[in-house]
Each structure stands twice: as structure tokens, then as C-alpha cells.
XYZ file of C-alpha atoms in Angstrom:
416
model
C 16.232 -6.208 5.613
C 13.770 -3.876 6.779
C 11.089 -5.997 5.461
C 9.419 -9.340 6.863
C 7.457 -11.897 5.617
C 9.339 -13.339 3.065
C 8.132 -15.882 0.725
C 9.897 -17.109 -2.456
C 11.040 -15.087 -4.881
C 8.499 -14.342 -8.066
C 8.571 -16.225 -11.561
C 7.606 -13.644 -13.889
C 5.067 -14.701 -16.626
C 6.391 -14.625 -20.184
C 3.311 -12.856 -21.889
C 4.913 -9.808 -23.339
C 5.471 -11.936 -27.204
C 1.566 -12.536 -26.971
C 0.721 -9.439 -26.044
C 3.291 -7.883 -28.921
C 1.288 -10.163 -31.274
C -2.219 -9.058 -30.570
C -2.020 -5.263 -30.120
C -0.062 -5.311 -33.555
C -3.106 -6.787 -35.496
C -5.384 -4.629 -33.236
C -6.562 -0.577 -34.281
C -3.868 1.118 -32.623
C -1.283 4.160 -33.134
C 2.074 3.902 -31.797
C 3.354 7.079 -29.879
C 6.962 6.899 -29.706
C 7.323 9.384 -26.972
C 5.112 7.135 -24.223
C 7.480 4.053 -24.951
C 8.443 2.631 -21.530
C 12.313 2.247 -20.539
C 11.740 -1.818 -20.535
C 10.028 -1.832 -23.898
C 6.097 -2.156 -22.516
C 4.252 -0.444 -25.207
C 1.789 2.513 -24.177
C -0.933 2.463 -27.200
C -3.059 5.319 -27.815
C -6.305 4.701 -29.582
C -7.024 6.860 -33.372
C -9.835 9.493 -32.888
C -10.900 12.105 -30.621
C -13.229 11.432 -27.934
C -16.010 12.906 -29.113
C -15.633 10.145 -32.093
C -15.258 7.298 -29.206
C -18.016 8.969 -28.108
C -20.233 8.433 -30.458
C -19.321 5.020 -30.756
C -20.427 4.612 -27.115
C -23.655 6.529 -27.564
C -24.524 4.061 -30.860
C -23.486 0.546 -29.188
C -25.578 1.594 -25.613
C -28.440 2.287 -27.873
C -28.274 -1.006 -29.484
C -27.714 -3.122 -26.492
C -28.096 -3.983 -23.039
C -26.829 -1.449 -20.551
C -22.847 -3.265 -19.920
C -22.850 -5.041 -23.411
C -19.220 -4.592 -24.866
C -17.862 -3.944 -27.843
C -17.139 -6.796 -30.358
C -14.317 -6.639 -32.383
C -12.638 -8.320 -34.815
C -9.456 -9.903 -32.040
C -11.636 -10.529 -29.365
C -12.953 -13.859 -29.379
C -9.389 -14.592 -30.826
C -7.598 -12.921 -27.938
C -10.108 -14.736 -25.485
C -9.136 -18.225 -27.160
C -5.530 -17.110 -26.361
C -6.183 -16.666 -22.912
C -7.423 -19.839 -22.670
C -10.251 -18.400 -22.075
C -9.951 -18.260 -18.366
C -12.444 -15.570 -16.073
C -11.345 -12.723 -14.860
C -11.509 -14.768 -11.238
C -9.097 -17.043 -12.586
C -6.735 -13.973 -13.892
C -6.728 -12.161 -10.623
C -6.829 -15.151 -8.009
C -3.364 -14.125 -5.578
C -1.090 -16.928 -3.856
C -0.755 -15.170 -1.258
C 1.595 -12.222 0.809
C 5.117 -12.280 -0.849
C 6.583 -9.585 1.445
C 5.697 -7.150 4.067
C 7.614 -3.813 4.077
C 6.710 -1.905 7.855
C 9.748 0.473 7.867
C 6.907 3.109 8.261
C 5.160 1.488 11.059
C 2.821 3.547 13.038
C 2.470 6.168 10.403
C 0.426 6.211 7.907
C 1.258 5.560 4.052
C -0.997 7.418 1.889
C 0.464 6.878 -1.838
C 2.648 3.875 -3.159
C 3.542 2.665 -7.506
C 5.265 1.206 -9.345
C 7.839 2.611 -11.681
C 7.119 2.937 -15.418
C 6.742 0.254 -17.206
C 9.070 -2.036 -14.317
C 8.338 -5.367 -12.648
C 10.140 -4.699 -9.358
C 10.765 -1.201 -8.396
C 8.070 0.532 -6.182
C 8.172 3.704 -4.098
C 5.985 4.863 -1.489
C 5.588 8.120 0.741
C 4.690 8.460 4.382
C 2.955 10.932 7.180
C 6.499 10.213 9.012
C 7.828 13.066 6.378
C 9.994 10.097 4.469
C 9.386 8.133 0.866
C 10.945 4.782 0.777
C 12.097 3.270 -2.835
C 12.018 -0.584 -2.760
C 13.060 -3.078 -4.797
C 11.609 -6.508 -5.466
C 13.841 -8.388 -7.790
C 16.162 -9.119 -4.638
C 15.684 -12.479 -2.232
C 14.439 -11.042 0.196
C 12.614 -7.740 -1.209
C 14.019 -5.050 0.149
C 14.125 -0.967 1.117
C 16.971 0.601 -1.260
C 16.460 4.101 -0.618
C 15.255 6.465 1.425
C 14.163 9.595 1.004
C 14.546 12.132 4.310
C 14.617 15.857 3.827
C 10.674 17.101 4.177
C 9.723 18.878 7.491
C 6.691 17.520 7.154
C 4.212 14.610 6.232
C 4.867 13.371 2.614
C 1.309 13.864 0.523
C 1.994 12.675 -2.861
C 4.992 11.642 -5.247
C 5.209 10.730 -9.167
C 7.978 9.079 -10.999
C 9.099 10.770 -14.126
C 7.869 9.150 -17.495
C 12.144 7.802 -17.457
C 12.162 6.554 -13.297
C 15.191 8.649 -12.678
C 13.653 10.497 -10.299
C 11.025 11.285 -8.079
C 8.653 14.833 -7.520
C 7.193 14.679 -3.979
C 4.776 16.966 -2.456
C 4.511 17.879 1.291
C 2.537 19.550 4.173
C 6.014 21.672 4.854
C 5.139 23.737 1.590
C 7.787 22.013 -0.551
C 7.958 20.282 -3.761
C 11.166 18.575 -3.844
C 13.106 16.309 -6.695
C 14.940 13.379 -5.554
C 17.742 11.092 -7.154
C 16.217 7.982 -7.516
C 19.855 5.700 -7.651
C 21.319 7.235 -4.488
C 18.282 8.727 -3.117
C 19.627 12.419 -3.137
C 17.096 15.882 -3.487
C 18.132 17.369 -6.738
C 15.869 20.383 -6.158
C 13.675 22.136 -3.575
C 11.026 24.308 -4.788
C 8.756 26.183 -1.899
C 5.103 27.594 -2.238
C 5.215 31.366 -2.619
C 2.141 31.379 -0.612
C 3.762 28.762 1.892
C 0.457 26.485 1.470
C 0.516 22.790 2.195
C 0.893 20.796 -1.111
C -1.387 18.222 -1.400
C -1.111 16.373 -4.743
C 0.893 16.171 -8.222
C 1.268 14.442 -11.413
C 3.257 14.425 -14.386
C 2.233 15.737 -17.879
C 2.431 12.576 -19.769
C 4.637 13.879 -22.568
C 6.743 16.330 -21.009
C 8.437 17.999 -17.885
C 5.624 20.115 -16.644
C 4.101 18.854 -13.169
C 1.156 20.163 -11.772
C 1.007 20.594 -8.181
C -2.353 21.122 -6.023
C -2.411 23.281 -2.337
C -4.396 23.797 0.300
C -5.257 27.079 -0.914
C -7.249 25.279 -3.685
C -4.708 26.327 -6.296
C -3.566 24.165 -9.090
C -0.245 25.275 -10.710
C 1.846 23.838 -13.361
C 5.577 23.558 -12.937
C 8.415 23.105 -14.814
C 10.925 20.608 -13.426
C 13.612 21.243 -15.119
C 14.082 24.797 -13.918
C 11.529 24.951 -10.844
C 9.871 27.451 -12.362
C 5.879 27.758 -11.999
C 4.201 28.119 -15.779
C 2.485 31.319 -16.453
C -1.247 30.760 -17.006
C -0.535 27.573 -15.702
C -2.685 28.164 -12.796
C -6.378 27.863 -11.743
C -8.639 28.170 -8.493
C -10.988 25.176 -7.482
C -13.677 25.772 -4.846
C -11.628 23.789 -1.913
C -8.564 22.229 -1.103
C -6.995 20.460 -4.004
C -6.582 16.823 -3.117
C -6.155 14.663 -6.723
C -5.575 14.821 -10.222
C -5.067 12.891 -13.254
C -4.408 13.888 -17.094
C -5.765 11.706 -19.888
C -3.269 9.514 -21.840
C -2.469 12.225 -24.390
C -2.188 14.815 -21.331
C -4.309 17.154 -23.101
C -7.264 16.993 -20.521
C -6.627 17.563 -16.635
C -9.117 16.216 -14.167
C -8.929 17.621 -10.421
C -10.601 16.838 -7.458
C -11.456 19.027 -4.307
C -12.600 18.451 -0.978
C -16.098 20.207 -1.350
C -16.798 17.452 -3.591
C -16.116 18.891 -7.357
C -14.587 17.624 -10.006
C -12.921 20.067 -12.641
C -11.806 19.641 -16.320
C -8.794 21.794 -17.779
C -7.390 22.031 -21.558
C -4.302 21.914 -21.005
C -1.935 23.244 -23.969
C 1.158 20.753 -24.701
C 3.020 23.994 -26.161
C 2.404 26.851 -23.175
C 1.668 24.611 -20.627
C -1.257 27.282 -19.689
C -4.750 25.371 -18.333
C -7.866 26.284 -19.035
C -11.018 25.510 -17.081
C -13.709 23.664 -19.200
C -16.542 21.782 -17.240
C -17.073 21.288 -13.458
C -19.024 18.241 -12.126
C -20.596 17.957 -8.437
C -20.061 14.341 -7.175
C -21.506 15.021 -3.834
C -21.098 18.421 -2.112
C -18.708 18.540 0.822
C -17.338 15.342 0.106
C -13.901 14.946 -0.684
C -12.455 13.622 -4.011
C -9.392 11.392 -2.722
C -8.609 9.777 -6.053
C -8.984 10.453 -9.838
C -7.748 7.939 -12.251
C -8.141 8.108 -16.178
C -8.331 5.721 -19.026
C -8.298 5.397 -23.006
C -9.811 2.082 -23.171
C -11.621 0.002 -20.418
C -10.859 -2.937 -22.402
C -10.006 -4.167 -25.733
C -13.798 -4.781 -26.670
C -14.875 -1.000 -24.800
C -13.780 2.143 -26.207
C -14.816 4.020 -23.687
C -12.822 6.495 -21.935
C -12.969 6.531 -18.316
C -12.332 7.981 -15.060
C -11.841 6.266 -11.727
C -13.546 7.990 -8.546
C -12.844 7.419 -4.981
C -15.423 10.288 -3.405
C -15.951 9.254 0.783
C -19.829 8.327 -0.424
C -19.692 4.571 0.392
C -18.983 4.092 -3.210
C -16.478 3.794 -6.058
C -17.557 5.668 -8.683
C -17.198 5.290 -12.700
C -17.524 8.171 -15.399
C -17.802 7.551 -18.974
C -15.806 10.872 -20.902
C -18.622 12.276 -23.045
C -16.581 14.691 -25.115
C -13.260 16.199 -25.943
C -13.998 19.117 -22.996
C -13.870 16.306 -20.087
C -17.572 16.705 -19.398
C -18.167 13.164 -17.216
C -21.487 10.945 -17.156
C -21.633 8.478 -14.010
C -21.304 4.667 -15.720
C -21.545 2.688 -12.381
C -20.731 2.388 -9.329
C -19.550 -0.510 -6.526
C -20.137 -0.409 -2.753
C -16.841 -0.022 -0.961
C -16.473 1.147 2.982
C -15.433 4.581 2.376
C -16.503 7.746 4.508
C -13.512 9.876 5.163
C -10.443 8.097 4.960
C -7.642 9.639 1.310
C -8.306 6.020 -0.237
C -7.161 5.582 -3.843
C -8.192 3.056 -6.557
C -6.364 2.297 -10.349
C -7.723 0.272 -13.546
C -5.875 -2.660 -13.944
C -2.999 -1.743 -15.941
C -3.246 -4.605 -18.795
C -6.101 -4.513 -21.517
C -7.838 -8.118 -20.849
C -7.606 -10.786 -23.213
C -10.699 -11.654 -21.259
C -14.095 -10.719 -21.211
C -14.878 -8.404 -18.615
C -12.472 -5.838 -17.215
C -11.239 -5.061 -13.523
C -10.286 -2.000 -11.273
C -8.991 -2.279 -7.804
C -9.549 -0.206 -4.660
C -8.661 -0.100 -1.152
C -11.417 0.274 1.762
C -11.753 1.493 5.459
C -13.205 -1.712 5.799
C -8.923 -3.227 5.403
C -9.658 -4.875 2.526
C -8.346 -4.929 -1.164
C -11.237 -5.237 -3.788
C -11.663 -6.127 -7.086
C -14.574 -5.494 -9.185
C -15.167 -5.966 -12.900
C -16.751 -2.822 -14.579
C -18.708 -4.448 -16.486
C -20.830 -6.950 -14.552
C -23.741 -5.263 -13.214
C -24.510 -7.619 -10.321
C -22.091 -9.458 -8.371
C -19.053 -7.577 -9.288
C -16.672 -8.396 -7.007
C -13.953 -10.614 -8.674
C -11.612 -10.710 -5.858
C -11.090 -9.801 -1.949
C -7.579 -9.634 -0.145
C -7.716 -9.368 3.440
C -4.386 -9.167 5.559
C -3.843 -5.466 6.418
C -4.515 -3.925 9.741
C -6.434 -0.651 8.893
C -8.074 1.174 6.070
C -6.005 0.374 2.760
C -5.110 4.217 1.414
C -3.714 2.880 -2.252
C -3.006 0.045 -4.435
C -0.324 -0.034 -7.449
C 0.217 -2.878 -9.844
C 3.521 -3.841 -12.129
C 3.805 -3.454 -15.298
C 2.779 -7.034 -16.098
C 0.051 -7.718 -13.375
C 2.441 -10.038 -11.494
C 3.073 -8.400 -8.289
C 0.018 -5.738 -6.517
C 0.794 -3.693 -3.768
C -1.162 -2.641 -1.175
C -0.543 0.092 1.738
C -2.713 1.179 4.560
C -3.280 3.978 7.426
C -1.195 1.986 10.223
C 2.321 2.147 7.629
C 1.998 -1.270 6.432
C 2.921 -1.905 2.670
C 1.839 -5.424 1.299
C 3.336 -7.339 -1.791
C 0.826 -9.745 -3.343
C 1.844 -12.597 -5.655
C -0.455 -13.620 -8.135
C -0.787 -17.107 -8.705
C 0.805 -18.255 -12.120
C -1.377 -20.567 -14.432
């Protein structure tokens, strides 16, 4: 195995019944086309955001800055819990495997597939991306991925995990096989720029793609084809990006320290720019993640900022344009390194709700969002330089970790 550091293989918590139970008595719509291949379901909230928020606006007014939201389930969801802390729900037993088969080059992006337990992927500066898989005793590497000329930027799985879109500094977008680990497709930059970043439209097969000649395009998969009016200029190199659950909004990051907002149009696939927020001129935006719900007691939809100012940032969506309005923030080492950061992918039952982060400092945080002192719920410590990204499973059970020296960790959280 190209791994090391074995411990025993994971028991996987049996929550997905209880879960079934309380999102069906909960206030959500079902949207058939985000259904996961193992049968996770991806809820979208009723309403616009302008109606969440309004919602937000009336419940800040009325109480103390981080109050939630009451509703009807959540003292019943709590009691289901067992009303354990959020401490309790992310306390880790430890490393259950190391994967170095990129040692001594540095691995900037690692997740999970859709909606799986125990299939990760993960891209490297050595040019490669490396699919693993976990169910195995030992974990180990089943694929990789060799054909880019140069360091490996970015990747997303497609909404169905059969296959991969990576990004590259050799001025190539290429799609791989993700069974036998085969490039389906290579698609170069017309202006030969160095891609830097891409995501998937939730609901369909457009991908947008961000250079180093602070272009965003959208492309077409299925033919390779780049979307016209799919395309927009930022003010510097494009370096992250993240649609809203609906993929109707498009957040994108830049290296001069802006933050853009684009309509996208689910029929054309053509963008259009809408608001533009300076975090902190000339710093670079490393990581963007979005979210529908911080909890299931906040409607409040959110986006995740990584920004090299010492800080992870949180933005409260104002409005159905993208238009963001800083929430909080928690102190992280963080000055120039590409680190990332996610929400944790499972609505608490608990009160309280947590995102995670890596730091230059080589440490793993978590923090809850809404605690306004003390808010670190959780510290890993075990890599050997600045932790780049983080990814959780579907069901919380496994985290994984990667860092600027090529070292990917697999935490195991403890079990109650």
C-alpha cells in the first residue's frame, strides 16, 4: 500500500433513519435532481434569499447578536442527539491512515466524493491527482491520475463521481475516468493561461474554470466547448469559486483581494456580474465556500472566506444579487499560504454549528459560528506544514486533512 499508518478499519454510524425522520417533519423542498448516488438527501430551503433575508434582519433585531433561530424540531432534534455539545460531536480518536504518495510536494485540494463514505481524491504540485479509497483494510491509493505537464491546481467530481475535471498550470483542463483512472478529454486555454480553479454547476454539466489572466469562463463538459457569454474579467488572477446550492449565484475570488457575484442563467449558461466586495486589497482570496443553512435553527445563507488576513472570515448573503455582509470572524495563522476551509457538511442536531479550516500554523481547527467567544471546538495537530484543505464524508465519520509538505491525513471520529 502506498499508505502508512494504519489503524483499524472504521464502524460507520447508523444515523441516516434519524436523520430521514427529522428533515421529513422539518420545512424543506425536495429537489430530485441534487439526490446523491448513495441516497444522502441534498434539501433546499422554500424562498428566495431576500425572504431568508428578512428573516435574518427581523430575528438580529430582536435578539442578541449570535442568538439562533428557534423552531419548531429543534429542542426535539437536540433531545435526539442526546443532547451532546458540539465538543462531544467533533472529538477525533485519532489518525486512521496516512497517505504520503505525494511526499515532498505539496497537495493543495483534496474531497470526498458525493454523497460517499470512503472515496476521496486529491491533486498535487507533482502534476498527479491520486483517487483513494477507504473502505479497504488498509486504506489505500486506487488510481492515479498522470497526464498534466504541470502542477495540478484544482479538481471537482461530477454531481454522479464518474469522473473527475482537473485544472493545471500547463494550460489544460482535462476529464479523467474515475474507475480506471483514464483522461476522457483534454481541453487547452486559447490564451494558453495557467488554470487556477473550477467547480461544477450544481445542476448541470457546465464547469467554470478561472486563469491567470483573471478570466472566468464557463464550459461545457460534455463537448469541451467554452459557453458564449459565459465569460467575465475579475481585477486579478482568479484563484476560487463557489455557486450557491441552487447554482444560480457564482461567487469568485481574486488575488487583489475581491470578491465577485455573477447571475448565472441555468438555461444559457451566460454570467452576469452583479456586486463586487473588497475583503482586503492585495490579499488573496484562497477559498470560497457557500451555504443554504448554517444550521437547522439559522436560516442564514453563508459564505466561507479564507483571505491571507490572519483570519477566517464569515458573510451573511443579504439578497438574491450575492451582495455579502461580514458575520464574524476567527483568528487562524494565515498570511500567504492557498489554505481552504468547508462548513461541516451535516445540519446539527445540536446547538451551535461548526466549520473547519486548515492553518500555516499545521493545525486543523474547528470553530462554532455561533459562539462569539471561545470558539474553538476542536484542534488536530499531527501534520508537518501548513494544512492547504480539509474535506469531510458524507456522514461526518472520516475528515481529511492535507498539507504543503504532500501529506494527506485520515481522521477517525470517535463513535458515541
Amino acid at each position: 500500500s502506498p499508505g502508512r499508518g494504519v489503524l483499524s478499519t472504521l464502524n460507520v454510524c447508523g444515523m441516516a433513519a434519524v436523520w430521514q425522520q427529522v428533515l421529513a417533519v422539518d420545512d424543506f423542498e425536495e429537489d430530485p435532481r441534487a439526490q446523491g448516488a448513495r441516497g444522502h438527501r441534498r434539501s433546499v430551503s422554500r424562498g428566495s434569499y431576500q425572504l431568508q433575508a428578512q428573516m435574518n434582519r427581523a430575528v438580529y433585531d430582536e435578539r442578541p447578536s449570535g442568538a439562533l433561530v428557534p423552531t419548531s424540531v429543534a429542542e426535539a432534534s437536540r433531545a435526539m442527539a442526546g443532547d451532546t455539545t458540539l465538543s462531544e460531536n467533533y472529538a477525533f480518536a485519532g489518525m486512521h491512515h496516512i497517505f504520503d504518495q505525494h511526499v515532498d510536494a505539496a497537495v493543495p485540494r483534496l474531497q470526498f466524493a458525493n454523497d460517499d463514505k470512503h472515496l476521496l481524491a486529491c491533486c498535487s504540485l507533482d502534476s498527479t491527482l491520486s483517487i483513494m479509497t477507504l473502505f479497504s483494510s488498509p486504506p489505500s491509493v486506487k488510481v492515479i491520475l498522470k497526464g498534466h505537464a504541470g502542477p495540478v491546481t484544482d479538481f471537482a467530481w461530477s454531481l454522479s463521481n464518474d469522473v473527475i475535471v482537473s485544472t493545471s498550470k500547463d494550460g489544460t483542463l482535462r476529464i479523467w475516468n474515475t474507475e480506471d483512472g483514464r483522461c476522457i478529454r483534454e481541453v487547452r486555454d486559447p490564451e494558453a493561461s495557467e488554470l487556477l480553479c473550477c467547480t461544477f454547476q450544481p445542476m448541470n454539466n457546465n464547469l467554470t474554470v478561472g486563469n491567470s489572466k483573471q478570466l472566468l469562463q464557463v464550459v461545457n463538459i460534455s463537448t469541451g466547448k467554452k459557453v458564449k457569454g459565459g465569460s467575465s474579467k475579475l481585477t486579478g488572477r482568479v484563484l476560487s469559486m463557489s455557486f450557491d446550492a441552487p447554482g444560480r449565484i457564482l461567487w469568485a475570488g481574486d488575488d487583489r483581494g475581491s470578491i465577485f457575484s455573477f447571475l448565472f442563467d441555468m438555461a444559457t449558461g451566460k454570467l452576469t456580474k452583479a456586486k463586487r466586495l473588497v475583503v482586503s486589497e492585495g490579499s488573496s482570496i484562497c477559498s470560497i465556500s457557500a451555504r443554504s443553512w448554517i444550521s437547522r435553527e439559522a436560516r442564514d445563507p453563508s459564505l466561507l472566506i479564507n483571505a491571507c488576513v490572519n483570519k477566517l472570515l464569515l458573510y451573511r448573503v443579504v439578497d438574491n444579487e450575492g451582495t455579502l455582509q461580514l458575520k464574524t470572524s476567527f483568528p487562524i495563522k494565515h498570511g500567504s499560504q492557498p489554505l481552504h476551509s468547508i462548513f461541516c457538511p451535516l445540519m446539527s442536531f445540536r446547538q451551535g454549528a461548526c466549520v473547519v479550516t486548515g492553518s500555516e500554523d499545521a493545525c486543523v481547527y474547528f470553530f462554532d459560528v455561533e459562539r462569539n467567544t471561545k470558539a474553538i471546538v476542536n484542534k488536530l495537530q499531527g501534520h508537518g506544514g501548513p494544512v492547504l484543505d480539509v474535506s469531510f464524508n458524507c456522514d461526518e465519520s472520516l475528515l481529511a486533512s492535507a498539507d504543503s509538505t504532500g501529506m494527506v491525513i485520515i481522521w477517525r471520529r470517535e463513535q458515541k
